[in-house]
Tab-separated table of C-alpha atoms in Angstrom:
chain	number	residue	atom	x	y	z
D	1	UNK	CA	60.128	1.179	-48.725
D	2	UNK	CA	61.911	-1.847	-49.235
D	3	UNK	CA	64.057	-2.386	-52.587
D	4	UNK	CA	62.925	-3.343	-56.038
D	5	UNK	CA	63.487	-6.764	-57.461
D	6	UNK	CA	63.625	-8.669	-54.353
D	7	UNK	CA	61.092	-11.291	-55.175
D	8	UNK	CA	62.027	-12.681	-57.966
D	9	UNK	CA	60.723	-16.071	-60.164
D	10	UNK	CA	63.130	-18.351	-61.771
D	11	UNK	CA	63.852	-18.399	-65.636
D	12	UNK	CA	63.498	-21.573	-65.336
D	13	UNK	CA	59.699	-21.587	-64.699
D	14	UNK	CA	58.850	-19.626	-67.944
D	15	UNK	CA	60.660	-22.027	-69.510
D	16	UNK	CA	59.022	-25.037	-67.568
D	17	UNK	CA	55.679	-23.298	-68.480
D	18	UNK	CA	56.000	-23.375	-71.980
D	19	UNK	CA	57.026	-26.788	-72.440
D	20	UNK	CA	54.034	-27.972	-70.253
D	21	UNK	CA	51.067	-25.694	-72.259
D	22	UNK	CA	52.967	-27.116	-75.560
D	23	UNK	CA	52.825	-30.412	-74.230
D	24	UNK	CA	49.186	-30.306	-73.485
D	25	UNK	CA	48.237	-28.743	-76.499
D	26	UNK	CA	50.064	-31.578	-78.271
D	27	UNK	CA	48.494	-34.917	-76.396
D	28	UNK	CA	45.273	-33.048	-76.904
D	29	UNK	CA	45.554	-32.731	-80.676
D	30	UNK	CA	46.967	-35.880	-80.785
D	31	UNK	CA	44.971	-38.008	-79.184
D	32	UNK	CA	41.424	-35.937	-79.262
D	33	UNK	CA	40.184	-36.501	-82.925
D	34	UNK	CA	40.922	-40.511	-83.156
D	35	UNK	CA	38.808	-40.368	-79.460
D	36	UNK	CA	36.203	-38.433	-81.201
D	37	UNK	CA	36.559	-40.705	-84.499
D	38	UNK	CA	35.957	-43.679	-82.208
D	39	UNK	CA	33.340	-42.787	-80.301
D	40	UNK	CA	31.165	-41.879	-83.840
D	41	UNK	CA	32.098	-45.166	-84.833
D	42	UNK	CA	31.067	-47.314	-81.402
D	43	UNK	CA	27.341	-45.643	-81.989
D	44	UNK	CA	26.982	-47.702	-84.918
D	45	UNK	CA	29.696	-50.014	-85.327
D	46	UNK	CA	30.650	-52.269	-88.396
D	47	UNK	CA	32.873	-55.467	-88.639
D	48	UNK	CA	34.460	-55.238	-91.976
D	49	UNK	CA	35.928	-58.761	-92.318
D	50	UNK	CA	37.059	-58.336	-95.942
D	51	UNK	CA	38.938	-55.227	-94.562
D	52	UNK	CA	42.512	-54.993	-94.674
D	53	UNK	CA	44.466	-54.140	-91.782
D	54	UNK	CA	48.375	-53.352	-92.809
D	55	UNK	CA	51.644	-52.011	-90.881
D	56	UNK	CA	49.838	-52.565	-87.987
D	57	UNK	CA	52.135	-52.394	-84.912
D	58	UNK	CA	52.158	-51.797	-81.116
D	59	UNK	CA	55.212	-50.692	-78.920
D	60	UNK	CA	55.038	-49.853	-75.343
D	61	UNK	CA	57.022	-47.202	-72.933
D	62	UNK	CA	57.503	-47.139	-69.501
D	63	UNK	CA	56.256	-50.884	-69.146
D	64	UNK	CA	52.269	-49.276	-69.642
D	65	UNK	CA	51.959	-46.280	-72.304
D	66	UNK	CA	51.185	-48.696	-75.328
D	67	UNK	CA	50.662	-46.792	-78.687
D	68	UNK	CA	49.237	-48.672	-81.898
D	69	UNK	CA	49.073	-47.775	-85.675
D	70	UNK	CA	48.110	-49.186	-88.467
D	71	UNK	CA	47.208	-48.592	-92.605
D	72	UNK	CA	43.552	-49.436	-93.220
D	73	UNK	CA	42.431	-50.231	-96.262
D	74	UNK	CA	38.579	-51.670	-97.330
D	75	UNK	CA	35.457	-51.195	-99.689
D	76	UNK	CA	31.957	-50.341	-98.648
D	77	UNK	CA	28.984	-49.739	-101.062
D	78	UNK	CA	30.942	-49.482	-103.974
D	79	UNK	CA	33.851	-47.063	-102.561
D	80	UNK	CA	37.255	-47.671	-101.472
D	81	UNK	CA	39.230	-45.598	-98.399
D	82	UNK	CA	42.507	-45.652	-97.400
D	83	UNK	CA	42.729	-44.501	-93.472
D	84	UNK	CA	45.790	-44.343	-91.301
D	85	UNK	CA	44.999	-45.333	-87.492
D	86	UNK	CA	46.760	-44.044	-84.142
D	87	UNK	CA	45.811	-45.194	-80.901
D	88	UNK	CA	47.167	-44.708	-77.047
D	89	UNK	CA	46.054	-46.301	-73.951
D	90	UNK	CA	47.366	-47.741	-70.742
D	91	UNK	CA	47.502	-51.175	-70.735
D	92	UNK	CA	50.328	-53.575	-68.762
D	93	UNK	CA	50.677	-56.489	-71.761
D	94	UNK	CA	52.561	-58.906	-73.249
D	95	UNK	CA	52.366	-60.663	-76.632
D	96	UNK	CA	50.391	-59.487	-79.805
D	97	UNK	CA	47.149	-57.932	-79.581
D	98	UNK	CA	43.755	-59.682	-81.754
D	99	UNK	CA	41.617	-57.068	-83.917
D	100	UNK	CA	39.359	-56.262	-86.228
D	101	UNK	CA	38.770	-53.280	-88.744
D	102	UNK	CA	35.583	-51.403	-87.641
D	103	UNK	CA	33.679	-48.607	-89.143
D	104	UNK	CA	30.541	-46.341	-88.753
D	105	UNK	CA	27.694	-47.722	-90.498
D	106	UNK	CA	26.605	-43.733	-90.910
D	107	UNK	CA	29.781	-42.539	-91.791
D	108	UNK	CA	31.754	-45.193	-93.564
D	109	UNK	CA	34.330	-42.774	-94.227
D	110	UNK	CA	35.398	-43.722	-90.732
D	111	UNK	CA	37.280	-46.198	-89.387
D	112	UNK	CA	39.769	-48.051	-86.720
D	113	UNK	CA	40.792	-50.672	-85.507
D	114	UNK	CA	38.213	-53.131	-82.363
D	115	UNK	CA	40.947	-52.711	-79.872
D	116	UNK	CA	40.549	-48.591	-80.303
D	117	UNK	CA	36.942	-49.014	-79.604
D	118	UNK	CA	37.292	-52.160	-76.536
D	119	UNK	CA	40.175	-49.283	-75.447
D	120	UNK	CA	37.625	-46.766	-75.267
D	121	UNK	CA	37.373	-45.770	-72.394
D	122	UNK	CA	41.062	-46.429	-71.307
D	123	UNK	CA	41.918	-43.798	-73.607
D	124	UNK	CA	39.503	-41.635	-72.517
D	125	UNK	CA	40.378	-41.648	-68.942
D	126	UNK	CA	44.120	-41.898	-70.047
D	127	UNK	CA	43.518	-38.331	-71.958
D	128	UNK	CA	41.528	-36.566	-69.183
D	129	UNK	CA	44.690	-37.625	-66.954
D	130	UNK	CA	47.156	-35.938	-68.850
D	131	UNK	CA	45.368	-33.326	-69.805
D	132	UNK	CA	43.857	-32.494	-66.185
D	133	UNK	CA	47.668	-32.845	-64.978
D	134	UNK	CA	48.971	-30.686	-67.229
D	135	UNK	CA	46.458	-28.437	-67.340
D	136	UNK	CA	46.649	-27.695	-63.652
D	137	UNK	CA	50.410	-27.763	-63.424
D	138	UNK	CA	49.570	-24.723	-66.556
D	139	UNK	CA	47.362	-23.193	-64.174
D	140	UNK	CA	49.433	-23.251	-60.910
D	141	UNK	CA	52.897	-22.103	-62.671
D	142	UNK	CA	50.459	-18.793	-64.365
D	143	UNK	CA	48.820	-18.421	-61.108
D	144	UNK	CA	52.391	-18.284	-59.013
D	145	UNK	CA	53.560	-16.034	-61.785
D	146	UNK	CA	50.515	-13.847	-61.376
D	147	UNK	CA	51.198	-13.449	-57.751
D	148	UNK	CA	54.936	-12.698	-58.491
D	149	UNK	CA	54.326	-9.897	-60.613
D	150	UNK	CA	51.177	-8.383	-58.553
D	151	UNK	CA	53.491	-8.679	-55.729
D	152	UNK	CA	56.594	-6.732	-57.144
D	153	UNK	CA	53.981	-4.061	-58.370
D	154	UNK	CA	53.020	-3.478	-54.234
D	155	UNK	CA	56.811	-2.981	-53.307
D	156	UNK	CA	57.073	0.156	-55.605
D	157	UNK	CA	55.250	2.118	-52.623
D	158	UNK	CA	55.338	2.042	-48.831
D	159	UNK	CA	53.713	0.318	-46.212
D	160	UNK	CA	54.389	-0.989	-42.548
D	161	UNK	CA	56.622	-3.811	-42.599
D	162	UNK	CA	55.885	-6.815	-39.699
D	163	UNK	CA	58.902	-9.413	-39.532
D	164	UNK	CA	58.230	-12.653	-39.906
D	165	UNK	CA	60.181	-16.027	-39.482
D	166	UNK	CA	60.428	-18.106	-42.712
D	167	UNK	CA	61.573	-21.655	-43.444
D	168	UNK	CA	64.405	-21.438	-46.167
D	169	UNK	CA	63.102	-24.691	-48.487
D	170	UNK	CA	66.191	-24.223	-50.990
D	171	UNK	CA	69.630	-22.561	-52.077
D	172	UNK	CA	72.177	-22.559	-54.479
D	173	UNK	CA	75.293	-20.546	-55.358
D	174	UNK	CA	76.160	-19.882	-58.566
D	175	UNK	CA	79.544	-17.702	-58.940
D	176	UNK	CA	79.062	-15.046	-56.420
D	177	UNK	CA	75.357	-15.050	-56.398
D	178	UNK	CA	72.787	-16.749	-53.812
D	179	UNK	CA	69.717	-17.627	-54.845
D	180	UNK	CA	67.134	-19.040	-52.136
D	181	UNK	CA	63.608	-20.457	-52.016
D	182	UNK	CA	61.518	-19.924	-48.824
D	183	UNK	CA	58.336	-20.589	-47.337
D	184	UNK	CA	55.874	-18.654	-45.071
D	185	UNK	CA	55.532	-22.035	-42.687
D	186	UNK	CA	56.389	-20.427	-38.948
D	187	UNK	CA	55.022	-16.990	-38.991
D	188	UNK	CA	51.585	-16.212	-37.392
D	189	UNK	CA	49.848	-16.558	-40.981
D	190	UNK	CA	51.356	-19.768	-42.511
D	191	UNK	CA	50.321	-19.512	-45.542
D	192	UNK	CA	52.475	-21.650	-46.703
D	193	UNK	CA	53.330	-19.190	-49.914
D	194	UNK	CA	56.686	-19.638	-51.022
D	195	UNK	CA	59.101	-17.595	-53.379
D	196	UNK	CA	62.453	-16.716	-54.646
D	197	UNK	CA	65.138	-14.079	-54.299
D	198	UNK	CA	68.618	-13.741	-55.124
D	199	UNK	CA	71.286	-12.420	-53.388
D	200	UNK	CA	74.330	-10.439	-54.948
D	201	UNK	CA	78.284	-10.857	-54.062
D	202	UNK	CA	78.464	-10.930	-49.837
D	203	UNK	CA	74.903	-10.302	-48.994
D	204	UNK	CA	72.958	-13.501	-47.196
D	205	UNK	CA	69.963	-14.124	-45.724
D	206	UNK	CA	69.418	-12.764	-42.204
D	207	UNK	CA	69.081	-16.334	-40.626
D	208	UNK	CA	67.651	-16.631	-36.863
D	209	UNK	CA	67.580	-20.413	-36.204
D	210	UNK	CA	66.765	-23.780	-37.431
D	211	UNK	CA	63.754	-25.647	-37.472
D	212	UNK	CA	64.506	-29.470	-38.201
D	213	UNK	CA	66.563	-29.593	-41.249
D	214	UNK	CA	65.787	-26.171	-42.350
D	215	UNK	CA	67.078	-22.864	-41.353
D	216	UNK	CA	65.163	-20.460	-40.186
D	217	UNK	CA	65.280	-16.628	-41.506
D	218	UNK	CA	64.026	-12.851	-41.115
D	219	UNK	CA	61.618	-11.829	-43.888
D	220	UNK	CA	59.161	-9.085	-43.922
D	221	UNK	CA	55.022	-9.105	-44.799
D	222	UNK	CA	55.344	-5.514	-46.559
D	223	UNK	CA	51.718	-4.367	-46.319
D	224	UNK	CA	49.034	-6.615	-47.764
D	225	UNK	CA	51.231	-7.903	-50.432
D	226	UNK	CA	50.823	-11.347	-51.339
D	227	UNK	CA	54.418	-12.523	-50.496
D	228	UNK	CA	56.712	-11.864	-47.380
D	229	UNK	CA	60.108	-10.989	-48.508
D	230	UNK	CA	63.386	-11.896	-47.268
D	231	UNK	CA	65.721	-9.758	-45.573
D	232	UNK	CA	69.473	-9.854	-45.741
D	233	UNK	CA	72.093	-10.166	-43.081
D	234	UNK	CA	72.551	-5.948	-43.513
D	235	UNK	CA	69.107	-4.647	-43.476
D	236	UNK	CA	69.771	-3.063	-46.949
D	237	UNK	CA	66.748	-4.076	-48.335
D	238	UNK	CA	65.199	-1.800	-46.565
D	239	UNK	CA	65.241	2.156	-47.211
D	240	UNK	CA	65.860	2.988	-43.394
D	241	UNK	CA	69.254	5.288	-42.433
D	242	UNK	CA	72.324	3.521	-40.969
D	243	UNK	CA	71.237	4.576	-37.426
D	244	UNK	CA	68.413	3.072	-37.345
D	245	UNK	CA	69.530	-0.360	-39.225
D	246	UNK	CA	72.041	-0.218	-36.438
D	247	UNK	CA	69.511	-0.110	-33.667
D	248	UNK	CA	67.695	-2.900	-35.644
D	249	UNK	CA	70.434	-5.155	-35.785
D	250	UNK	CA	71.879	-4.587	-32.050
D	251	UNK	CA	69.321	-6.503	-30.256
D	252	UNK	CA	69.588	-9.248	-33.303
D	253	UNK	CA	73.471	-9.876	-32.733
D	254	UNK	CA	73.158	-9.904	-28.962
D	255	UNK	CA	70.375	-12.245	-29.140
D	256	UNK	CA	72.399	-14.436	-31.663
D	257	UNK	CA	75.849	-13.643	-30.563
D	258	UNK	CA	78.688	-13.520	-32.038
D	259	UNK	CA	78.402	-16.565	-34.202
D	260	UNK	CA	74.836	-16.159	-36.246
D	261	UNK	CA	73.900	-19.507	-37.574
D	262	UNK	CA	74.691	-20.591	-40.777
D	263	UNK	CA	72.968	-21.298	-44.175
D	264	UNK	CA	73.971	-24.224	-43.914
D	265	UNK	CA	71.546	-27.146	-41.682
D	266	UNK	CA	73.243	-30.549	-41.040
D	267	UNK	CA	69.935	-32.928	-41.682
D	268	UNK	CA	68.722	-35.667	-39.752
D	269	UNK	CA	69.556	-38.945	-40.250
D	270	UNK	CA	67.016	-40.506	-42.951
D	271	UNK	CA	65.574	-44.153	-42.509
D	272	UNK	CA	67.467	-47.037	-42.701
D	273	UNK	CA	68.360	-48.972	-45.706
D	274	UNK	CA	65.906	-51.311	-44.523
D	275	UNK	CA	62.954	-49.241	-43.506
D	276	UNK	CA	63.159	-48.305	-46.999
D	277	UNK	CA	62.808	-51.239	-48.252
D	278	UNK	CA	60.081	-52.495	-46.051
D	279	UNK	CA	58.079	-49.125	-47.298
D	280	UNK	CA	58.825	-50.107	-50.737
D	281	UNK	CA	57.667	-53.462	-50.391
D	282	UNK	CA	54.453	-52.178	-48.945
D	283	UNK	CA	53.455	-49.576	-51.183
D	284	UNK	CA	54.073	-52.691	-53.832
D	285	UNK	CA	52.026	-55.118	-51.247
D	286	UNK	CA	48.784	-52.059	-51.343
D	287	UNK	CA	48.645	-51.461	-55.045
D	288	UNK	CA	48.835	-55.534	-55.773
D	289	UNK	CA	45.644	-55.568	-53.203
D	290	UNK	CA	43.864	-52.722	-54.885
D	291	UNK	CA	44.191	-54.145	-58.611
D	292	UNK	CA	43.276	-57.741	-57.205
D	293	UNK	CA	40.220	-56.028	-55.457
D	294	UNK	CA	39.448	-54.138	-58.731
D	295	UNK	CA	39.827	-57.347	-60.426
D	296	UNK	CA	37.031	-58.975	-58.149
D	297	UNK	CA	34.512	-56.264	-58.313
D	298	UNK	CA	34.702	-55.715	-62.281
D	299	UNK	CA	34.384	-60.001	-62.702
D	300	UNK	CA	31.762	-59.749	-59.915
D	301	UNK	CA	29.504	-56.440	-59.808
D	302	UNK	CA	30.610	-53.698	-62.852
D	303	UNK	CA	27.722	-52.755	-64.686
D	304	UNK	CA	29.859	-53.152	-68.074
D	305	UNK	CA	31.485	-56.481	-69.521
D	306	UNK	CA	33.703	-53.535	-71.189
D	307	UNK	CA	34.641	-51.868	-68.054
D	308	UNK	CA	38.716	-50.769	-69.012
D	309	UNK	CA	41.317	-51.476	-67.522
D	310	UNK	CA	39.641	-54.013	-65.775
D	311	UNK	CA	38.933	-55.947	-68.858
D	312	UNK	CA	42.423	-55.797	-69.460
D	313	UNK	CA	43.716	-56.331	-65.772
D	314	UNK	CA	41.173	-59.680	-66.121
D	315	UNK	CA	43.145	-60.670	-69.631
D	316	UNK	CA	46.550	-60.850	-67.903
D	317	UNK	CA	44.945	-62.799	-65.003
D	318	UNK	CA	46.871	-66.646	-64.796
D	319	UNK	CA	44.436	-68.883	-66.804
D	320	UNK	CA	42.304	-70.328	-63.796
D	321	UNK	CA	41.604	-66.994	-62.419
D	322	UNK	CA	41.287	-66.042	-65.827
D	323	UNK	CA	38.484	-68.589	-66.535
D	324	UNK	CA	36.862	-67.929	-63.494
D	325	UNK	CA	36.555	-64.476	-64.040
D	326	UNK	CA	35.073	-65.040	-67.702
D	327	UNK	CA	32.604	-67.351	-66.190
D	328	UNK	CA	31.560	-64.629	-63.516
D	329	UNK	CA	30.631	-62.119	-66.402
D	330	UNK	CA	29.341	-64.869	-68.319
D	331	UNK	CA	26.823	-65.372	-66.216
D	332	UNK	CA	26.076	-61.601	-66.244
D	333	UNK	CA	26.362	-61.104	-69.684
D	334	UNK	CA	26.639	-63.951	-71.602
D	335	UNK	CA	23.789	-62.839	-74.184
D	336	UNK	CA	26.426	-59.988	-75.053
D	337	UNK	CA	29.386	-59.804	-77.011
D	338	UNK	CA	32.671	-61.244	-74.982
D	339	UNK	CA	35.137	-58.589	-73.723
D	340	UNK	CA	38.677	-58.642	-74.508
D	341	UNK	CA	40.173	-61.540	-72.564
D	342	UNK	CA	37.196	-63.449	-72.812
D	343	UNK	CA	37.176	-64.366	-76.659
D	344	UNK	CA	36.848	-67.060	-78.999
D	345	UNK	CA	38.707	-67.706	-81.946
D	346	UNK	CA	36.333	-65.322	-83.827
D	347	UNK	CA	36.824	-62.483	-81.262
D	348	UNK	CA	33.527	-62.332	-80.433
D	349	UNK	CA	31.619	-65.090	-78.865
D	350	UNK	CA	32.402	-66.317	-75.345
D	351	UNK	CA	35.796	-68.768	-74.823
């Protein structure tokens, strides 16, 4: 038998949980209808050039998360509507944005603004991001918590124990309590399953050695349950008599000697200042490569003059590759409406 309450999941995590399902549950109810709304209306558009388009403003966050309202108001066979209009896409500009009021020829009673509709897609990919993010993070933290539980539920009865060495991953002492993350990375199994435990006034992990920058310590696989668990310096964890915790823990000192090794790993040295900077300056080097590349194949080969970002990547383009790349889809799709970047004056025809 080994003692209850030993693995043990952070408060924190429920906590973390909650905000994450609430957050998904709010970009999805957010941003879900007006996708919906939009798609209806790109089935059967409408340019409404009498419409009136007021408060109509864009900010942007983080340099990319742009967000766009505005108050529609316009007549259609005979009867007026008043709509209010929120949009969010990712999009790296600068300067106003050019559109139109659109609405569904079969449902006039709906309506938004041409840069909703030429965002499309953007917003649909931008949604399925967050929400597959999210959503997984949701699923990982229930999952872990799952485990947890099902795990605790094993220790309440008996079964062979077989040590195993774990990699401690984390620690932190608050007042006269331990609490410690490891990681089932050495053993025979490597799972690779990690977990918590805390440790009350003068108990510590039973640590063995170091691997790298990580100490190394005793836990136990306790039967087929899903989690080892870790051991303290004392053996108390375990429901064995003094005796034979004793003859446990001789063969462990005299191994280890008289000075065990400590919590406590001095790390190695990390990369230089400048290595940093070099991998930096790459990672910036790669993604410059891959949007240029995107660029190309969107101007040259994509299957849609509407094809987001790309339409917007093509927009931001200096004005010679600009004009080059509206001349490539041009010649593609010049009997077609222009896509953003690639307008006239009237937001429509080819520049």
């Amino acid at each position: 038998m080994l003692a209850q309450g030993v693995i043990t999941m952070p408060k924190a995590a429920y906590f973390a949980l909650a905000i994450v399902i609430a957050l998904t549950v709010f970009i999805t109810v957010y941003e879900a209808p007006g996708i919906l709304r939009d798609w209806t209306i790109s089935q059967n558009p409408i340019n409404l050039v009498d419409g009136d388009i007021r408060d109509g403003k864009c900010s942007t966050r983080r340099g990319f998360f742009t967000t766009c309202e505005a108050h529609l108001k316009y007549a259609y066979n005979g009867q007026t509507f008043d709509k209010d209009v929120e949009i969010m896409f990712v999009d790296i500009h600068a300067g106003d944005y050019d559109t139109d009021l659109v609405i569904s020829r079969d449902h006039p009673d709906l309506a938004t603004l041409s840069l909703g509709l030429d965002m499309l897609w953007n917003r649909i990919i931008t949604l399925a991001v967050f929400v597959a993010l999210l959503g997984g993070a949701c699923i990982a933290a229930i999952f872990q918590i799952l485990r947890v539980w099902r795990a605790r539920g094993q220790l309440r009865r008996p079964a062979q124990l077989e040590p195993v060495p774990v990699e401690i991953t984390a620690f932190q002492r608050r007042g006269k309590r331990l609490m410690v993350a490891y990681a089932d990375k050495i053993g025979g199994r490597k799972t690779g399953r990690a977990a918590h435990t805390n440790f009350g006034p003068g108990e510590e992990p039973l640590v063995v050695g170091a691997k790298g920058d990580k100490a190394v310590a005793l836990a136990v696989w306790h039967g087929n349950t899903a989690l080892p668990v870790l051991l303290d310096s004392r053996l108390e964890r375990i429901d064995i008599s003094a005796d034979e915790r004793a003859g446990i823990l001789a063969p462990l000192t005299a191994e280890l000697g008289a000075h065990p090794p400590e919590l406590i790993v001095q790390g190695k040295r990390g990369p230089s200042v400048m290595a940093r900077l070099a991998r930096g300056f790459l990672v910036i080097l790669l993604f410059i490569v891959g949007i240029f590349g995107y660029w190309v194949w969107y101007v040259t080969s994509a299957g849609s003059q509407f094809t987001s970002p790309a339409m917007d990547i093509n927009n931001m383009m200096p004005a010679p590759l600009n004009r080059w790349g509206c001349d490539q889809l041009k010649k593609r799709f010049g009997d077609q409406r222009a896509p953003f970047g690639c307008t006239a004056s009237d937001y429509t025809s080819w520049k």
